[in-house]
Amino acid sequence: NAGVTQTPKFRVLKTGQSMTLLCAQDMNHEYMYWYRQDPGMGLRLIHYSVGEGTTAKGEVPDGYNVSRLKKQNFLLGLESAAPSQTSVYFCASSIFTGQPQHFGDGTRLSIL
Amino acid sequence: AQKVTQAQTEISVVEKEDVTLDCVYETRDTTYYLFWYKQPPSGELVFLIRRNSFDEQNEISGRYSWNFQKSTSSFNFTITASQVVDSAVYFCALSEPDTGNQFYFGTGTSLTVIP
């Protein structure tokens, strides 16, 4: 099993560019999450989804959009990247609420 | 206000010492879940334990043990006879399924075990 796969692993963007991060899970999990990890801040929830076709805002949603058109995929979009969005992004999934989250390996994103 | 507080930012211990990582949480829900995750230097996040709000039994798994006390809203993690491989950042997390299904992570405790 691949578990949770994030694409790409590294990316450098210029301010104002757009991009989409892809998260794919093969465990048939209902719940999926996007986090960002910054030094000293822990993991902060950006957006999450409780099932195919649903999305909800987390703690730090501004500047990001998400979509969950298929149960196994959860996309995170940056429409106009800003240097403040330089971070490591983690995707996670869980079978349903209250269950452990399985994490991808992270995407290191730098915005110049 | 922080939902999950890990007041210890960094801890250093000498190998074979015991160490306790503190976690204090805040919630008004009666049903909630608490977790500990480990993030070694390689960067991946590894699930260690899950505890629901109705189960206050302490748990031991090898050199790891967890102390859950609802009276003090704490879920502390102890490593006995620490080893160099325990060096990592440890995160405590809270899930509130009745109020939005969000997960809240603490800011983490960086543990360094000195050989």
Short mmCIF file of C-alpha atoms in Angstrom, two decimals:
data_model
loop_
_atom_site.label_atom_id
_atom_site.label_comp_id
_atom_site.label_asym_id
_atom_site.label_seq_id
_atom_site.Cartn_x
_atom_site.Cartn_y
_atom_site.Cartn_z
CA ASN A 1 0.00 0.00 0.00
CA ALA A 2 1.24 3.47 -0.86
CA GLY A 3 -0.83 5.09 1.91
CA VAL A 4 -0.88 8.85 1.44
CA THR A 5 1.08 10.25 -1.49
CA GLN A 6 1.82 13.93 -1.98
CA THR A 7 2.89 15.47 -5.26
CA PRO A 8 5.24 17.29 -5.73
CA LYS A 9 7.80 16.86 -2.95
CA PHE A 10 9.54 20.19 -3.58
CA ARG A 11 8.60 23.30 -5.45
CA VAL A 12 9.85 26.85 -5.82
CA LEU A 13 7.42 29.51 -6.97
CA LYS A 14 7.59 33.19 -7.65
CA THR A 15 5.22 35.57 -5.89
CA GLY A 16 1.92 35.70 -7.71
CA GLN A 17 2.21 32.32 -9.40
CA SER A 18 -0.40 29.65 -8.88
CA MET A 19 -0.04 25.97 -8.24
CA THR A 20 -1.89 22.89 -7.05
CA LEU A 21 -0.67 20.33 -4.57
CA LEU A 22 -2.09 16.86 -4.99
CA CYS A 23 -2.81 14.40 -2.22
CA ALA A 24 -3.86 10.84 -3.02
CA GLN A 25 -4.77 8.07 -0.59
CA ASP A 26 -5.46 4.44 -1.35
CA MET A 27 -6.98 3.43 2.00
CA ASN A 28 -10.59 4.39 1.17
CA HIS A 29 -10.55 6.96 3.96
CA GLU A 30 -13.46 9.37 4.29
CA TYR A 31 -11.58 12.23 5.93
CA MET A 32 -8.73 14.18 4.41
CA TYR A 33 -6.78 17.16 5.72
CA TRP A 34 -4.25 19.74 4.59
CA TYR A 35 -1.81 21.22 7.12
CA ARG A 36 1.07 23.59 7.00
CA GLN A 37 4.06 23.28 9.29
CA ASP A 38 6.14 26.30 10.18
CA PRO A 39 8.99 26.51 12.70
CA GLY A 40 7.67 26.89 16.24
CA MET A 41 4.04 26.76 15.08
CA GLY A 42 3.37 23.05 14.97
CA LEU A 43 0.89 21.85 12.36
CA ARG A 44 -1.95 24.16 11.51
CA LEU A 45 -5.03 22.94 9.69
CA ILE A 46 -5.75 24.73 6.41
CA HIS A 47 -8.78 22.89 5.04
CA TYR A 48 -10.30 19.49 5.48
CA SER A 49 -12.92 17.23 3.94
CA VAL A 50 -15.30 14.79 5.58
CA GLY A 51 -16.19 13.02 2.34
CA GLU A 52 -16.22 13.21 -1.44
CA GLY A 53 -17.57 16.55 -2.61
CA THR A 54 -17.25 18.25 0.79
CA THR A 55 -14.72 20.76 2.09
CA ALA A 56 -14.44 22.90 5.21
CA LYS A 57 -12.16 25.61 6.51
CA GLY A 58 -9.60 24.95 9.17
CA GLU A 59 -7.57 27.31 11.29
CA VAL A 60 -5.64 29.09 8.51
CA PRO A 61 -7.66 28.88 5.26
CA ASP A 62 -6.93 32.31 3.75
CA GLY A 63 -5.08 32.23 0.44
CA TYR A 64 -5.87 28.57 -0.20
CA ASN A 65 -8.63 26.66 -1.94
CA VAL A 66 -9.35 22.94 -1.98
CA SER A 67 -11.38 20.42 -3.88
CA ARG A 68 -12.38 16.81 -3.28
CA LEU A 69 -13.97 15.66 -6.51
CA LYS A 70 -12.91 12.06 -5.95
CA LYS A 71 -12.79 10.28 -2.62
CA GLN A 72 -9.14 9.35 -2.98
CA ASN A 73 -7.86 12.81 -3.97
CA PHE A 74 -7.67 16.09 -2.11
CA LEU A 75 -6.22 19.08 -3.96
CA LEU A 76 -4.80 22.22 -2.37
CA GLY A 77 -4.56 25.29 -4.54
CA LEU A 78 -2.66 28.53 -4.18
CA GLU A 79 -4.17 31.05 -6.60
CA SER A 80 -1.60 33.82 -6.09
CA ALA A 81 1.35 32.62 -4.05
CA ALA A 82 2.83 34.90 -1.39
CA PRO A 83 6.13 34.58 0.51
CA SER A 84 4.12 34.01 3.72
CA GLN A 85 2.97 30.72 2.22
CA THR A 86 6.49 29.34 2.24
CA SER A 87 6.10 26.25 4.38
CA VAL A 88 6.05 22.49 4.52
CA TYR A 89 2.62 21.17 3.61
CA PHE A 90 1.31 17.88 4.89
CA CYS A 91 -1.71 15.96 3.75
CA ALA A 92 -3.38 13.42 6.00
CA SER A 93 -6.31 11.06 5.89
CA SER A 94 -8.33 9.11 8.42
CA ILE A 95 -11.02 6.51 8.08
CA PHE A 96 -13.46 8.72 9.98
CA THR A 97 -13.50 11.26 12.76
CA GLY A 98 -11.58 10.52 15.93
CA GLN A 99 -9.33 7.99 14.26
CA PRO A 100 -5.57 8.39 13.76
CA GLN A 101 -4.46 10.36 10.77
CA HIS A 102 -2.08 8.89 8.24
CA PHE A 103 0.30 11.49 6.85
CA GLY A 104 2.04 11.94 3.55
CA ASP A 105 5.72 12.75 3.42
CA GLY A 106 5.16 16.47 2.96
CA THR A 107 5.72 19.06 0.23
CA ARG A 108 8.36 21.70 0.79
CA LEU A 109 7.18 24.88 -0.91
CA SER A 110 9.28 28.02 -1.24
CA ILE A 111 7.88 31.25 -2.59
CA LEU A 112 10.32 33.92 -3.64
CA ALA B 1 -6.31 30.52 22.94
CA GLN B 2 -4.35 27.40 22.21
CA LYS B 3 -6.42 24.25 22.26
CA VAL B 4 -3.32 22.14 22.85
CA THR B 5 -0.37 23.45 24.80
CA GLN B 6 3.04 21.85 24.86
CA ALA B 7 4.95 24.20 27.11
CA GLN B 8 8.28 22.44 26.68
CA THR B 9 9.79 23.66 23.44
CA GLU B 10 13.06 21.76 23.68
CA ILE B 11 14.32 19.07 26.03
CA SER B 12 17.73 17.44 26.19
CA VAL B 13 18.45 14.31 28.17
CA VAL B 14 21.34 11.92 28.42
CA GLU B 15 20.77 8.45 27.07
CA LYS B 16 19.04 6.07 29.52
CA GLU B 17 17.39 8.91 31.43
CA ASP B 18 13.61 9.01 31.68
CA VAL B 19 11.80 11.99 30.19
CA THR B 20 8.22 13.24 30.34
CA LEU B 21 6.65 15.38 27.67
CA ASP B 22 3.74 17.47 28.84
CA CYS B 23 0.50 18.12 27.00
CA VAL B 24 -2.41 20.21 28.25
CA TYR B 25 -5.58 20.52 26.23
CA GLU B 26 -8.70 22.62 26.30
CA THR B 27 -12.16 21.50 25.21
CA ARG B 28 -15.79 21.84 26.20
CA ASP B 29 -16.82 18.65 24.45
CA THR B 30 -17.56 15.51 26.42
CA THR B 31 -16.39 13.32 23.56
CA TYR B 32 -12.93 13.99 22.24
CA TYR B 33 -9.77 12.18 21.24
CA LEU B 34 -6.15 12.80 22.07
CA PHE B 35 -3.13 11.72 20.07
CA TRP B 36 0.64 11.73 20.16
CA TYR B 37 2.72 11.82 16.98
CA LYS B 38 6.47 11.58 16.48
CA GLN B 39 8.38 13.49 13.80
CA PRO B 40 11.95 12.20 13.50
CA PRO B 41 14.64 14.24 11.72
CA SER B 42 13.65 12.59 8.44
CA GLY B 43 10.40 14.59 8.60
CA GLU B 44 7.60 12.06 8.43
CA LEU B 45 4.83 12.05 11.03
CA VAL B 46 4.36 8.80 12.88
CA PHE B 47 1.25 8.00 14.92
CA LEU B 48 2.04 6.78 18.45
CA ILE B 49 -1.20 6.59 20.42
CA ARG B 50 -4.87 7.55 20.47
CA ARG B 51 -7.00 7.94 23.58
CA ASN B 52 -10.71 8.76 23.81
CA SER B 53 -12.17 10.95 26.52
CA PHE B 54 -13.96 8.08 28.22
CA ASP B 55 -10.87 5.97 28.75
CA GLU B 56 -8.58 7.30 31.45
CA GLN B 57 -6.53 4.16 31.78
CA ASN B 58 -2.85 4.73 31.50
CA GLU B 59 -1.13 2.88 28.71
CA ILE B 60 2.30 1.36 28.43
CA SER B 61 3.94 0.22 25.24
CA GLY B 62 7.50 -0.91 25.73
CA ARG B 63 9.50 2.10 26.91
CA TYR B 64 6.60 4.46 26.20
CA SER B 65 3.79 5.28 28.61
CA TRP B 66 0.97 7.77 28.63
CA ASN B 67 -0.83 9.37 31.55
CA PHE B 68 -4.29 10.78 30.78
CA GLN B 69 -5.88 12.89 33.52
CA LYS B 70 -9.19 14.57 32.73
CA SER B 71 -9.14 16.44 36.04
CA THR B 72 -6.11 18.42 34.91
CA SER B 73 -6.79 18.21 31.14
CA SER B 74 -3.43 16.62 30.59
CA PHE B 75 -2.14 13.80 28.45
CA ASN B 76 1.54 13.37 29.26
CA PHE B 77 3.99 11.08 27.52
CA THR B 78 6.93 9.40 29.27
CA ILE B 79 9.87 7.70 27.63
CA THR B 80 11.74 5.37 29.96
CA ALA B 81 15.44 4.70 29.47
CA SER B 82 15.66 7.06 26.51
CA GLN B 83 17.68 6.16 23.45
CA VAL B 84 19.27 8.24 20.71
CA VAL B 85 16.60 7.00 18.28
CA ASP B 86 14.00 8.76 20.42
CA SER B 87 15.39 12.11 19.30
CA ALA B 88 12.52 13.76 17.44
CA VAL B 89 9.82 16.36 17.67
CA TYR B 90 6.74 15.06 19.47
CA PHE B 91 3.29 16.49 18.87
CA CYS B 92 0.19 16.18 20.97
CA ALA B 93 -3.15 16.63 19.18
CA LEU B 94 -6.84 16.97 19.99
CA SER B 95 -9.83 15.96 17.88
CA GLU B 96 -13.34 17.22 18.62
CA PRO B 97 -15.71 15.17 16.47
CA ASP B 98 -18.84 16.88 17.75
CA THR B 99 -17.75 20.40 16.86
CA GLY B 100 -16.49 20.38 13.32
CA ASN B 101 -14.15 17.39 13.09
CA GLN B 102 -11.09 19.58 13.29
CA PHE B 103 -7.73 18.46 14.54
CA TYR B 104 -5.65 20.73 16.75
CA PHE B 105 -1.94 20.14 17.16
CA GLY B 106 0.34 21.53 19.81
CA THR B 107 3.49 23.35 18.78
CA GLY B 108 5.62 20.31 19.54
CA THR B 109 8.44 19.39 21.88
CA SER B 110 11.85 18.79 20.38
CA LEU B 111 13.60 16.00 22.26
CA THR B 112 17.33 15.45 21.93
CA VAL B 113 18.84 12.36 23.50
CA ILE B 114 22.56 12.76 24.01
CA PRO B 115 24.66 9.59 23.79
#
